[in-house]
Coordinates of C-alpha atoms and ligand atoms in Angstrom, one line a residue:
M90 CA 0.0 0.1 0.2
K91 CA 1.3 3.5 -0.7
N92 CA 1.3 6.2 1.7
K93 CA -1.0 9.4 1.0
I94 CA 1.6 11.9 0.8
T95 CA 0.8 15.0 2.8
V96 CA 2.8 17.8 2.9
S97 CA 2.1 20.7 5.2
D98 CA 3.8 24.0 5.6
V99 CA 5.1 23.1 9.0
L100 CA 5.8 20.1 11.1
I101 CA 6.4 21.1 14.8
V102 CA 7.5 18.3 17.1
G103 CA 6.8 18.9 20.7
S104 CA 4.0 21.0 22.5
G105 CA 5.8 22.6 25.4
A106 CA 6.8 26.4 25.4
A107 CA 8.8 26.5 22.6
G108 CA 6.7 24.4 20.1
L109 CA 3.5 26.3 21.0
M110 CA 5.2 29.8 20.6
F111 CA 6.4 28.7 17.3
A112 CA 2.9 27.6 16.6
A113 CA 1.4 30.6 17.9
H114 CA 3.1 32.8 15.5
I115 CA 3.3 30.7 12.2
S116 CA -0.3 29.3 12.2
K117 CA -1.1 33.0 11.4
Y118 CA 0.2 32.4 8.0
H119 CA 0.8 28.8 7.2
N120 CA -0.8 25.3 7.7
V121 CA 1.0 23.7 10.7
H122 CA 1.1 19.7 12.0
L123 CA 1.8 19.8 15.7
I124 CA 3.1 16.3 16.7
T125 CA 3.5 15.5 20.3
K126 CA 4.2 12.1 21.9
D127 CA 1.8 12.4 25.0
T128 CA -1.2 14.2 26.0
A129 CA -0.8 17.5 24.3
T130 CA -0.1 19.3 27.5
E131 CA 2.4 17.1 28.8
S132 CA 5.8 18.8 28.8
N133 CA 8.7 20.0 31.3
T134 CA 6.9 23.5 30.5
R135 CA 3.7 22.4 32.4
Y136 CA 6.0 21.8 35.8
A137 CA 7.8 25.1 35.6
Q138 CA 7.3 26.7 38.8
G139 CA 9.7 29.6 39.5
G140 CA 8.8 32.1 36.6
I141 CA 10.4 33.8 33.7
A142 CA 13.0 36.6 33.7
A143 CA 13.0 39.6 31.8
V144 CA 13.8 43.3 32.4
L145 CA 11.0 45.2 33.3
S146 CA 11.3 47.2 36.1
I147 CA 13.3 50.6 36.4
D148 CA 15.4 49.4 39.0
D149 CA 16.9 46.8 36.4
S150 CA 19.0 47.1 33.3
Y151 CA 19.6 45.0 30.3
S152 CA 23.1 45.1 31.1
K153 CA 22.6 43.4 34.5
H154 CA 20.7 40.5 32.9
I155 CA 23.2 40.3 30.4
E156 CA 25.9 40.3 33.1
D157 CA 24.2 37.7 35.5
T158 CA 23.5 35.5 32.5
L159 CA 27.2 35.5 31.2
N160 CA 28.4 34.9 35.0
A161 CA 26.1 32.0 35.6
G162 CA 27.4 30.5 32.0
D163 CA 30.9 30.6 33.3
G164 CA 32.4 32.4 30.5
L165 CA 31.1 29.9 28.0
C166 CA 27.6 31.7 26.8
D167 CA 27.4 33.3 23.2
V168 CA 27.4 37.1 23.9
E169 CA 25.2 37.9 20.7
S170 CA 22.6 35.2 21.6
V171 CA 22.5 36.7 25.2
N172 CA 22.0 40.2 23.7
V173 CA 19.1 38.9 22.0
L174 CA 17.7 36.9 24.8
V175 CA 17.7 40.0 27.2
K176 CA 16.6 42.5 24.8
E177 CA 13.7 40.8 23.1
A178 CA 12.6 39.5 26.5
P179 CA 10.2 42.5 27.2
A180 CA 8.4 42.3 24.0
R181 CA 7.9 38.4 24.3
I182 CA 6.5 38.8 27.8
F183 CA 4.3 41.6 26.4
D184 CA 3.1 39.0 23.8
L185 CA 2.3 36.5 26.6
I186 CA 0.3 38.9 28.8
C187 CA -1.7 39.9 25.4
M188 CA -2.3 36.1 25.1
G189 CA -3.7 36.0 28.6
V190 CA -1.0 34.9 30.9
D191 CA -1.8 36.8 34.3
F192 CA 1.3 37.1 35.8
D193 CA 0.9 37.9 39.5
R194 CA 0.9 41.6 40.6
L195 CA 1.7 44.1 43.3
T196 CA -1.0 46.5 42.2
D197 CA -3.1 46.7 38.9
N198 CA -0.1 48.3 37.2
A199 CA 2.9 46.9 38.6
L200 CA 4.1 43.1 38.3
Q201 CA 5.4 41.3 41.0
F202 CA 9.3 40.3 41.0
T203 CA 11.0 37.5 42.5
R204 CA 14.5 36.6 42.8
E205 CA 16.4 33.4 41.9
G206 CA 20.2 31.9 42.0
G207 CA 22.4 34.0 40.0
H208 CA 20.4 36.9 39.6
S209 CA 21.7 40.2 41.0
G210 CA 18.4 41.7 41.8
R211 CA 14.4 40.9 41.4
R212 CA 13.5 40.4 37.8
V213 CA 11.6 37.1 37.9
I214 CA 7.7 37.4 37.0
H215 CA 5.7 34.5 38.1
V216 CA 2.0 33.0 38.3
G217 CA 2.3 31.6 41.9
D218 CA 4.5 28.4 41.5
M219 CA 2.7 27.4 38.2
T220 CA 4.1 29.8 35.7
G221 CA 4.6 27.2 33.2
Q222 CA 1.2 25.9 33.1
A223 CA -0.2 29.3 32.9
I224 CA 2.1 30.0 29.8
E225 CA 1.3 26.8 28.1
S226 CA -2.4 27.2 28.4
A227 CA -2.3 30.8 27.1
L228 CA -0.1 29.8 24.0
W229 CA -2.6 26.7 23.1
D230 CA -5.2 29.2 23.3
S231 CA -3.2 31.7 20.7
V232 CA -2.8 29.2 18.2
R233 CA -4.6 29.9 15.1
K234 CA -6.8 26.6 15.3
E235 CA -8.2 26.5 11.6
N236 CA -4.6 26.1 10.3
L237 CA -3.6 23.5 12.8
K238 CA -3.5 19.8 13.0
I239 CA -2.7 17.9 16.4
S240 CA -1.4 14.5 16.4
D241 CA -1.0 13.4 20.3
H242 CA 0.1 10.2 21.5
R243 CA 2.5 10.0 18.3
M244 CA 6.1 9.7 18.8
V245 CA 8.5 11.3 16.2
T246 CA 11.5 8.5 15.8
R247 CA 13.5 9.9 13.0
L248 CA 13.9 13.2 10.9
L249 CA 14.0 12.8 7.3
V250 CA 17.1 14.3 5.7
K251 CA 18.4 14.1 2.0
K252 CA 21.0 16.2 0.7
N253 CA 21.3 18.1 4.2
V254 CA 17.6 19.3 3.7
C255 CA 15.1 18.3 6.2
Y256 CA 11.9 17.6 4.5
G257 CA 9.7 15.8 7.3
V258 CA 9.5 13.3 10.0
E259 CA 9.1 9.4 10.7
S260 CA 6.6 8.8 13.4
L261 CA 5.1 5.9 15.4
D262 CA 1.5 6.1 16.6
R263 CA 0.0 4.3 19.7
D264 CA -1.0 1.3 17.7
G265 CA 2.5 0.8 16.5
F266 CA 1.8 2.2 12.7
V267 CA 4.7 4.1 11.3
H268 CA 4.2 7.0 9.4
H269 CA 6.0 9.7 7.4
F270 CA 4.9 13.4 7.4
Y271 CA 6.4 15.9 5.1
A272 CA 6.9 19.5 5.3
K273 CA 8.7 22.6 4.0
S274 CA 10.0 23.4 7.5
V275 CA 10.3 21.3 10.7
F276 CA 10.7 22.8 14.0
L277 CA 12.2 20.3 16.6
A278 CA 11.0 21.4 20.0
T279 CA 11.1 18.1 22.1
G280 CA 12.5 19.5 25.2
G281 CA 15.1 17.8 27.9
A282 CA 16.5 14.6 28.8
G283 CA 16.1 14.5 32.7
Q284 CA 15.3 10.7 32.6
L285 CA 19.1 9.9 31.7
F286 CA 19.5 10.2 35.5
S287 CA 18.1 8.4 38.6
K288 CA 17.3 11.5 40.4
T289 CA 15.3 14.2 38.1
T290 CA 12.8 17.0 38.4
N291 CA 11.7 15.8 34.8
P292 CA 8.7 14.1 33.8
E293 CA 8.8 10.7 31.9
I294 CA 8.4 12.0 28.6
A295 CA 11.9 13.9 29.1
T296 CA 13.8 11.1 27.2
G297 CA 16.2 13.1 25.0
D298 CA 14.5 11.9 21.6
G299 CA 15.3 15.2 19.8
F300 CA 19.0 15.2 20.6
V301 CA 19.2 11.8 19.5
M302 CA 17.1 12.3 16.2
A303 CA 19.5 15.3 15.2
I304 CA 22.5 13.4 16.1
E305 CA 21.4 10.6 13.7
A306 CA 20.6 13.1 11.1
G307 CA 24.2 14.9 11.3
A308 CA 23.1 18.1 12.8
E309 CA 25.8 19.7 14.7
M310 CA 25.5 19.5 18.4
K311 CA 27.1 21.6 21.0
N312 CA 27.9 21.6 25.0
M313 CA 26.4 18.3 25.6
E314 CA 28.5 17.7 28.7
F315 CA 26.9 20.6 30.6
I316 CA 23.9 19.3 32.5
Q317 CA 22.1 21.4 35.0
F318 CA 21.4 19.8 38.4
H319 CA 18.8 21.5 40.5
P320 CA 19.8 22.0 44.1
T321 CA 16.5 21.5 45.9
A322 CA 14.5 18.7 44.9
L323 CA 12.6 16.8 47.8
A324 CA 14.5 14.2 49.3
L325 CA 12.2 11.8 50.9
A326 CA 12.2 8.1 50.7
G327 CA 9.0 6.9 48.7
A328 CA 8.5 10.6 47.3
P329 CA 9.1 11.5 43.7
C330 CA 11.9 14.1 43.3
F331 CA 9.4 17.1 43.3
L332 CA 10.9 20.4 42.6
I333 CA 11.0 22.9 45.5
S334 CA 11.4 26.2 43.4
E335 CA 14.7 28.3 43.8
A336 CA 11.8 31.1 44.3
V337 CA 11.6 29.9 47.7
R338 CA 15.1 30.8 48.5
G339 CA 14.6 33.8 46.5
E340 CA 11.8 34.7 49.1
G341 CA 14.1 34.2 52.0
A342 CA 14.2 30.4 52.7
I343 CA 17.5 29.1 53.8
L344 CA 19.7 26.0 53.6
R345 CA 21.0 24.0 56.8
N346 CA 22.8 21.0 57.0
S347 CA 22.0 17.8 59.3
Q348 CA 23.6 20.1 62.3
G349 CA 20.9 22.5 61.6
N350 CA 23.8 25.0 60.4
R351 CA 23.5 27.2 57.5
F352 CA 26.3 26.9 55.4
M353 CA 26.0 28.6 52.0
Q354 CA 27.8 31.7 53.2
D355 CA 30.8 29.7 53.5
Y356 CA 30.6 28.7 49.6
H357 CA 29.7 31.9 47.8
E358 CA 29.0 35.7 48.4
M359 CA 25.4 35.2 47.3
A360 CA 24.9 32.4 49.6
E361 CA 21.6 30.5 49.0
L362 CA 21.2 32.5 45.7
A363 CA 24.4 31.8 44.2
P364 CA 24.2 30.3 40.7
R365 CA 22.8 26.6 40.6
D366 CA 25.7 24.5 39.9
I367 CA 27.7 26.2 42.9
V368 CA 24.8 25.5 45.3
S369 CA 24.3 22.0 44.1
R370 CA 27.8 21.2 44.6
A371 CA 28.2 22.8 48.2
I372 CA 25.2 20.6 49.2
V373 CA 26.9 17.5 47.9
S374 CA 30.0 18.9 50.0
E375 CA 27.6 19.1 53.3
M376 CA 25.6 15.6 52.5
E377 CA 29.2 14.0 52.1
K378 CA 30.4 15.5 55.4
S379 CA 27.5 14.1 57.2
S380 CA 26.9 11.1 55.5
E381 CA 23.1 12.0 54.9
D382 CA 21.4 12.0 51.7
H383 CA 19.7 15.4 51.8
V384 CA 20.1 18.8 53.6
F385 CA 17.2 21.0 54.8
L386 CA 15.3 23.9 53.2
D387 CA 14.1 26.3 56.2
M388 CA 11.0 28.6 55.4
T389 CA 9.7 28.4 58.8
A390 CA 10.5 32.4 59.2
K391 CA 7.7 32.7 56.7
S392 CA 4.0 32.7 57.7
H393 CA 1.3 30.1 56.8
D394 CA -0.8 32.8 54.4
F395 CA 2.5 33.8 52.9
V396 CA 3.6 30.3 51.7
E397 CA 0.1 28.9 51.2
S398 CA -0.6 31.9 48.5
R399 CA 2.9 32.4 47.2
F400 CA 3.5 28.5 46.7
P401 CA 0.3 26.7 46.5
T402 CA 1.6 23.6 44.7
I403 CA 4.6 23.2 46.8
T404 CA 2.5 23.7 49.9
R405 CA 0.0 21.2 48.5
T406 CA 2.5 18.8 47.7
L407 CA 4.3 18.9 50.8
R408 CA 1.2 18.5 52.9
E409 CA 0.5 15.3 51.1
Y410 CA 3.6 14.0 52.8
G411 CA 2.6 15.3 56.1
M412 CA 4.8 18.5 56.0
H413 CA 3.8 22.2 55.9
P414 CA 6.7 24.5 54.6
A415 CA 5.9 27.3 57.2
D416 CA 6.3 24.7 60.2
N417 CA 8.8 21.9 59.0
L418 CA 12.2 21.7 57.3
I419 CA 12.1 20.1 54.0
P420 CA 14.7 17.4 53.1
V421 CA 16.1 18.2 49.8
A422 CA 19.0 17.2 47.6
P423 CA 20.1 18.1 43.9
A424 CA 18.3 16.3 41.0
A425 CA 19.0 16.4 37.3
H426 CA 17.1 19.3 35.9
Y427 CA 18.2 20.7 32.3
M428 CA 20.4 20.3 29.3
C429 CA 22.5 23.3 28.6
G430 CA 23.6 21.9 25.4
G431 CA 21.8 20.5 22.6
V432 CA 21.4 21.1 18.7
K433 CA 23.4 24.2 17.6
T434 CA 21.1 26.8 16.2
D435 CA 21.9 30.4 15.2
I436 CA 20.0 33.2 16.6
D437 CA 17.1 32.4 14.3
G438 CA 16.7 29.0 15.5
R439 CA 18.4 27.4 12.3
T440 CA 20.1 24.2 12.6
T441 CA 23.0 23.1 10.4
I442 CA 20.5 21.2 8.3
Q443 CA 18.4 23.2 6.1
G444 CA 14.7 23.4 6.8
L445 CA 15.4 22.1 10.2
Y446 CA 14.8 24.8 13.1
A447 CA 15.1 23.7 16.9
G448 CA 14.0 25.6 19.9
G449 CA 13.4 25.4 23.7
E450 CA 15.6 22.6 25.6
V451 CA 16.6 20.6 22.8
A452 CA 18.4 23.4 21.3
C453 CA 21.9 25.1 22.3
T454 CA 21.4 28.9 21.2
G455 CA 24.3 29.6 23.3
V456 CA 22.9 31.5 25.9
H457 CA 23.4 29.1 28.9
G458 CA 27.0 28.4 28.4
A459 CA 28.1 26.1 31.0
N460 CA 25.3 26.7 33.2
R461 CA 21.7 28.2 32.7
L462 CA 20.6 31.1 34.8
A463 CA 17.5 30.6 36.8
S464 CA 14.3 31.4 34.9
N465 CA 16.1 32.1 31.5
S466 CA 14.9 28.6 30.0
L467 CA 11.1 29.7 29.4
L468 CA 12.7 33.3 28.2
E469 CA 15.1 31.2 25.8
S470 CA 11.9 29.0 24.6
V471 CA 9.4 31.9 23.8
V472 CA 12.4 34.4 22.4
F473 CA 13.9 31.8 20.1
A474 CA 10.9 30.3 18.9
Y475 CA 9.2 33.5 17.8
R476 CA 12.6 34.2 15.9
A477 CA 12.7 31.0 14.4
A478 CA 8.9 31.1 13.2
V479 CA 9.7 34.5 11.7
N480 CA 12.7 33.2 9.7
A481 CA 10.8 29.8 9.0
D482 CA 7.8 31.9 7.6
R483 CA 10.2 33.8 5.2
R484 CA 11.9 30.6 4.2
I485 CA 8.5 29.0 3.2
R486 CA 7.6 31.9 1.1
Y487 CA 10.6 32.1 -0.8
L488 CA 11.2 28.4 -1.2
P489 CA 11.5 27.3 -4.8
S490 CA 8.7 25.8 -6.1
D491 CA 10.6 22.6 -7.3
W492 CA 12.1 22.1 -3.9
W493 CA 9.9 19.0 -3.2
E494 CA 10.6 17.5 -6.6
N495 CA 14.2 16.5 -5.5
L496 CA 13.1 14.6 -2.5
K497 CA 9.9 13.2 -3.7
P498 CA 11.2 10.0 -5.4
V499 CA 12.5 8.7 -2.4
V500 CA 9.8 9.1 0.1
E501 CA 6.8 7.9 -2.3
Q502 CA 7.8 4.4 -1.6
T503 CA 7.2 4.8 2.2
P504 CA 4.7 2.0 3.1
S505 CA 2.5 2.3 6.0
Q506 CA 3.6 -0.6 8.2
R507 CA 2.6 -2.0 11.9
T508 CA 5.9 -2.7 13.6
D509 CA 6.6 -5.4 15.8
Q510 CA 5.9 -4.3 19.5
K511 CA 7.9 -6.9 21.6
E512 CA 6.7 -7.0 25.3
N513 CA 9.8 -7.3 27.4
T514 CA 8.9 -4.6 29.7
Q515 CA 10.4 -6.1 32.9
Q516 CA 13.8 -6.5 31.5
L517 CA 13.7 -2.9 29.8
S518 CA 12.9 -1.4 33.1
G519 CA 15.8 -3.1 34.8
L520 CA 18.2 -1.9 32.1
M521 CA 16.7 1.6 32.3
Q522 CA 17.3 1.5 36.0
M523 CA 20.8 0.7 35.5
L524 CA 21.6 3.4 32.8
Q525 CA 19.9 6.1 35.2
E526 CA 21.9 4.9 38.0
T527 CA 25.1 4.7 36.1
N528 CA 24.8 8.2 34.9
W529 CA 24.0 9.5 38.2
R530 CA 27.0 8.1 39.8
Y531 CA 29.6 8.5 37.1
C532 CA 28.2 11.5 35.1
G533 CA 26.6 13.6 37.7
I534 CA 27.4 16.7 39.7
I535 CA 31.1 15.7 40.7
R536 CA 32.8 13.6 37.8
S537 CA 36.4 12.1 37.5
D538 CA 38.5 10.8 34.5
Q539 CA 38.3 7.3 35.9
G540 CA 34.5 7.5 36.7
L541 CA 33.5 8.9 33.3
C542 CA 35.5 6.3 31.5
E543 CA 33.9 3.6 33.6
G544 CA 30.7 5.0 33.1
L545 CA 30.8 4.8 29.4
D546 CA 32.1 1.3 29.8
R547 CA 28.8 0.5 31.6
I548 CA 26.6 2.3 29.2
N549 CA 28.1 0.4 26.3
D550 CA 27.6 -2.8 28.3
I551 CA 24.1 -1.8 28.8
E552 CA 23.7 -1.4 24.9
K553 CA 25.0 -4.9 24.5
R554 CA 22.3 -6.4 27.0
F555 CA 19.5 -4.2 25.4
R556 CA 20.5 -5.6 21.9
A557 CA 20.6 -9.1 23.4
I558 CA 17.0 -8.9 24.4
G559 CA 15.9 -7.7 21.2
G560 CA 15.4 -3.9 22.3
H561 CA 16.8 -2.4 19.2
E562 CA 14.3 -4.0 17.0
S563 CA 11.4 -3.1 19.3
S564 CA 8.8 -0.3 18.9
H565 CA 7.8 -0.4 22.2
V566 CA 7.9 3.1 23.7
K567 CA 10.1 1.8 26.6
A568 CA 12.5 0.4 24.2
L569 CA 12.5 3.5 21.9
A570 CA 13.1 5.9 25.1
L571 CA 16.1 3.3 26.3
A572 CA 17.7 3.2 22.9
N573 CA 17.7 7.2 22.7
L574 CA 18.8 7.3 26.2
I575 CA 21.6 5.0 25.6
R576 CA 22.7 6.6 22.4
L577 CA 22.5 10.1 24.2
S578 CA 24.7 8.8 27.1
Q579 CA 27.0 7.8 24.6
N580 CA 27.4 11.4 23.1
I581 CA 27.6 12.9 26.5
Y582 CA 30.4 10.9 27.9
P583 CA 32.9 11.6 25.2
A584 CA 32.2 15.4 25.6
A585 CA 32.7 15.3 29.3
I586 CA 36.0 13.3 28.9
T587 CA 37.4 16.0 26.6
R588 CA 36.6 18.9 28.3
R589 CA 39.8 19.9 30.4
V590 CA 38.8 22.9 32.1
N591 CA 36.1 22.6 34.6
A592 CA 33.1 25.3 33.8
G593 CA 29.7 25.8 35.3
T594 CA 27.9 22.5 35.6
H595 CA 30.8 20.1 34.3
F596 CA 33.0 19.4 37.4
N597 CA 35.7 17.0 37.0
T598 CA 38.1 16.4 40.1
D599 CA 40.8 15.5 37.7
C600 CA 40.8 18.7 35.8
V601 CA 43.1 21.0 37.6
E602 CA 42.3 24.0 35.6
Q603 CA 39.2 25.7 36.7
N604 CA 37.0 29.0 35.2
P605 CA 37.3 31.5 37.7
G606 CA 33.6 31.0 38.6
N607 CA 34.0 27.4 39.5
I608 CA 34.5 26.1 42.9
Ligands
LIG126 P1 9.0 20.8 27.1 O1 8.2 21.7 27.6 O2 9.8 19.9 27.6 O3 8.2 20.2 25.7 C1 8.9 19.2 24.8 C2 7.6 18.5 24.3 O4 8.2 17.4 23.1 C3 6.6 17.8 25.0 O5 5.2 18.2 24.4 C4 7.1 16.3 24.9 O6 5.9 15.4 24.9 C5 7.4 16.3 23.4 N1 8.1 15.4 22.6 C6 9.3 14.9 23.1 N2 10.1 13.7 22.4 C7 9.1 13.6 21.3 C8 9.0 12.9 20.4 N3 10.1 12.0 20.1 N4 7.9 12.9 19.6 C9 7.0 13.8 19.8 N5 7.0 14.8 20.8 C10 7.9 14.6 21.7 N6 12.4 27.1 33.4 C11 12.2 28.3 33.5 O7 12.6 29.4 33.1 N7 11.6 28.6 34.7 C12 11.0 27.9 35.5 O8 10.4 28.4 36.7 C13 11.3 26.5 35.5 N8 10.8 25.7 36.1 C14 11.1 24.3 35.9 C15 10.5 23.4 36.9 C16 10.6 22.1 36.6 C17 10.1 21.0 37.5 C18 11.1 21.6 35.3 C19 11.2 20.1 34.9 C20 11.6 22.2 34.2 C21 11.8 24.0 34.9 N9 12.3 24.7 33.9 C22 11.8 26.2 34.2 C23 12.9 24.5 32.7 C24 11.9 24.8 31.7 O9 10.3 24.3 32.0 C25 12.0 24.0 30.4 O10 13.4 24.0 29.9 C26 11.2 24.4 29.1 O11 9.9 24.4 29.4 C27 11.3 23.7 28.3 O12 10.4 23.9 27.2 P2 10.5 23.0 25.8 O13 9.2 23.5 24.8 O14 11.7 23.0 25.0 O15 10.4 21.7 26.0
LIG127 C1 12.8 26.7 39.8 O1 11.6 27.4 39.9 O2 13.6 26.8 40.7 C2 13.0 26.3 38.5 C3 13.6 27.6 37.8 C4 14.4 26.9 36.5 O3 14.7 26.2 36.2 O4 14.9 28.2 35.8

């Protein structure tokens, strides 16, 4: 059976902040097919708590936001990209407000700002501790529905590329059928890869699919060794690594070690509000000294009313575990949070493959360098997805009329086929756990040469076992996720092994040279 060839103007892979911002803009002019692998609302974006950074107050300035971003990135940011990020932030925030995001206000005319790690002042706007959900829902409402086709529960498995031109994607629906979709431009917005690690703030969808598809397609990747660990995830036996926002520290909470002593002032002049990589390493050091698996976050100086109204999700979640943040010290420890590197793009979201754009966490625009400044991720997603949409719109309008003819002969043969869904989920789960624990131990917050080499050996061994059980031939969602996480790990270890100067999130005890900001 021959597939009916459907060519849309644009394919978007992923329905987080980046995919939806791109869709909101480009659907005004072109027909869009958005493919997302879970429910349409599932994403990292949905769980974003702290907020989105932007210079919106007369007490702030572009130069301060730029400087804070560069400092957090530990000398490895792309200065041009940082300038774009910071200077286009107010316009994109204005768009979000027009789309209906109701950021918290002090008065009708004044936004409320909070502070987070690495920021020299209050510049993060928020919607309680549910900022991501508010942004996602407003973006969904703003996409021009008559130009949009949504395929949810459909996993994209491959980018279709010929002569370095991306002309579509291969995908798998939940019944195991493979389909090809074609488009004049493809926007990759598949988010992060927190599931590489046994401890992560990320939901299950964060299996790094987009990174692997881009690698397989031959796109240039950048900074893959820089993985950010959030300092304060809930560390309670039997509970998930639920994020306790940095904004909690921004509002005055302090960190205490197991003796009850405050310690961050001994590690950095910004104490609890130092950049995230520094706070994470300081916590690891305190945990090692005490042989405990957590430190404590202390918000007890705040009133019940304050924490309940300012952090409703955090309060509700902690209550499920018998704690109230105004009454109890919260046990916390670092967890994998964010991929600073990714598919290399220019400031218009263009990758090194023609027709392929990338945005959000899967992209490396250069703004984060070795460590992302808090609340710059939602911002990067909306600023650069918007720019990519403007560029893709132009590309589509000026694409030569015969562009498709060069690619068509290959793709016409693609059959719609049902793949074999082998059920070996128990073995897959066991291997997944091994991979996550290996990466946590050897490619985590503190690395060493020997550990990185041993970690890579173990990952290669996991791959052998995966193949031995037929995992590489299976189209089971778990097998595809594990295949991607194996491949991604095999990309990250060599990047980490070859970086010989510690910077930001990459800390190798065998590297003598340190960037000045690295403790
Ligand atoms: P995502 O929002 O993760 O969306 C990716 C989409 O791609 C999803 O819809 C997913 O289902 C889909 N997808 C993935 N693979 C495939 C595939 N193979 N086929 C089809 N679809 C696929 N950043 C901030 O700036 N401020 C914050 O306050 C903040 N808080 C955070 C709190 C938490 C708990 C977490 C986890 C992250 C937080 N971040 C925050 C980071 C930020 O939320 C993310 O980096 C950002 O939302 C990424 O957006 P995205 O659109 O790139 O990806
Ligand atoms: C948080 O709320 O602490 C997360 C903010 C971020 O990841 O930028």
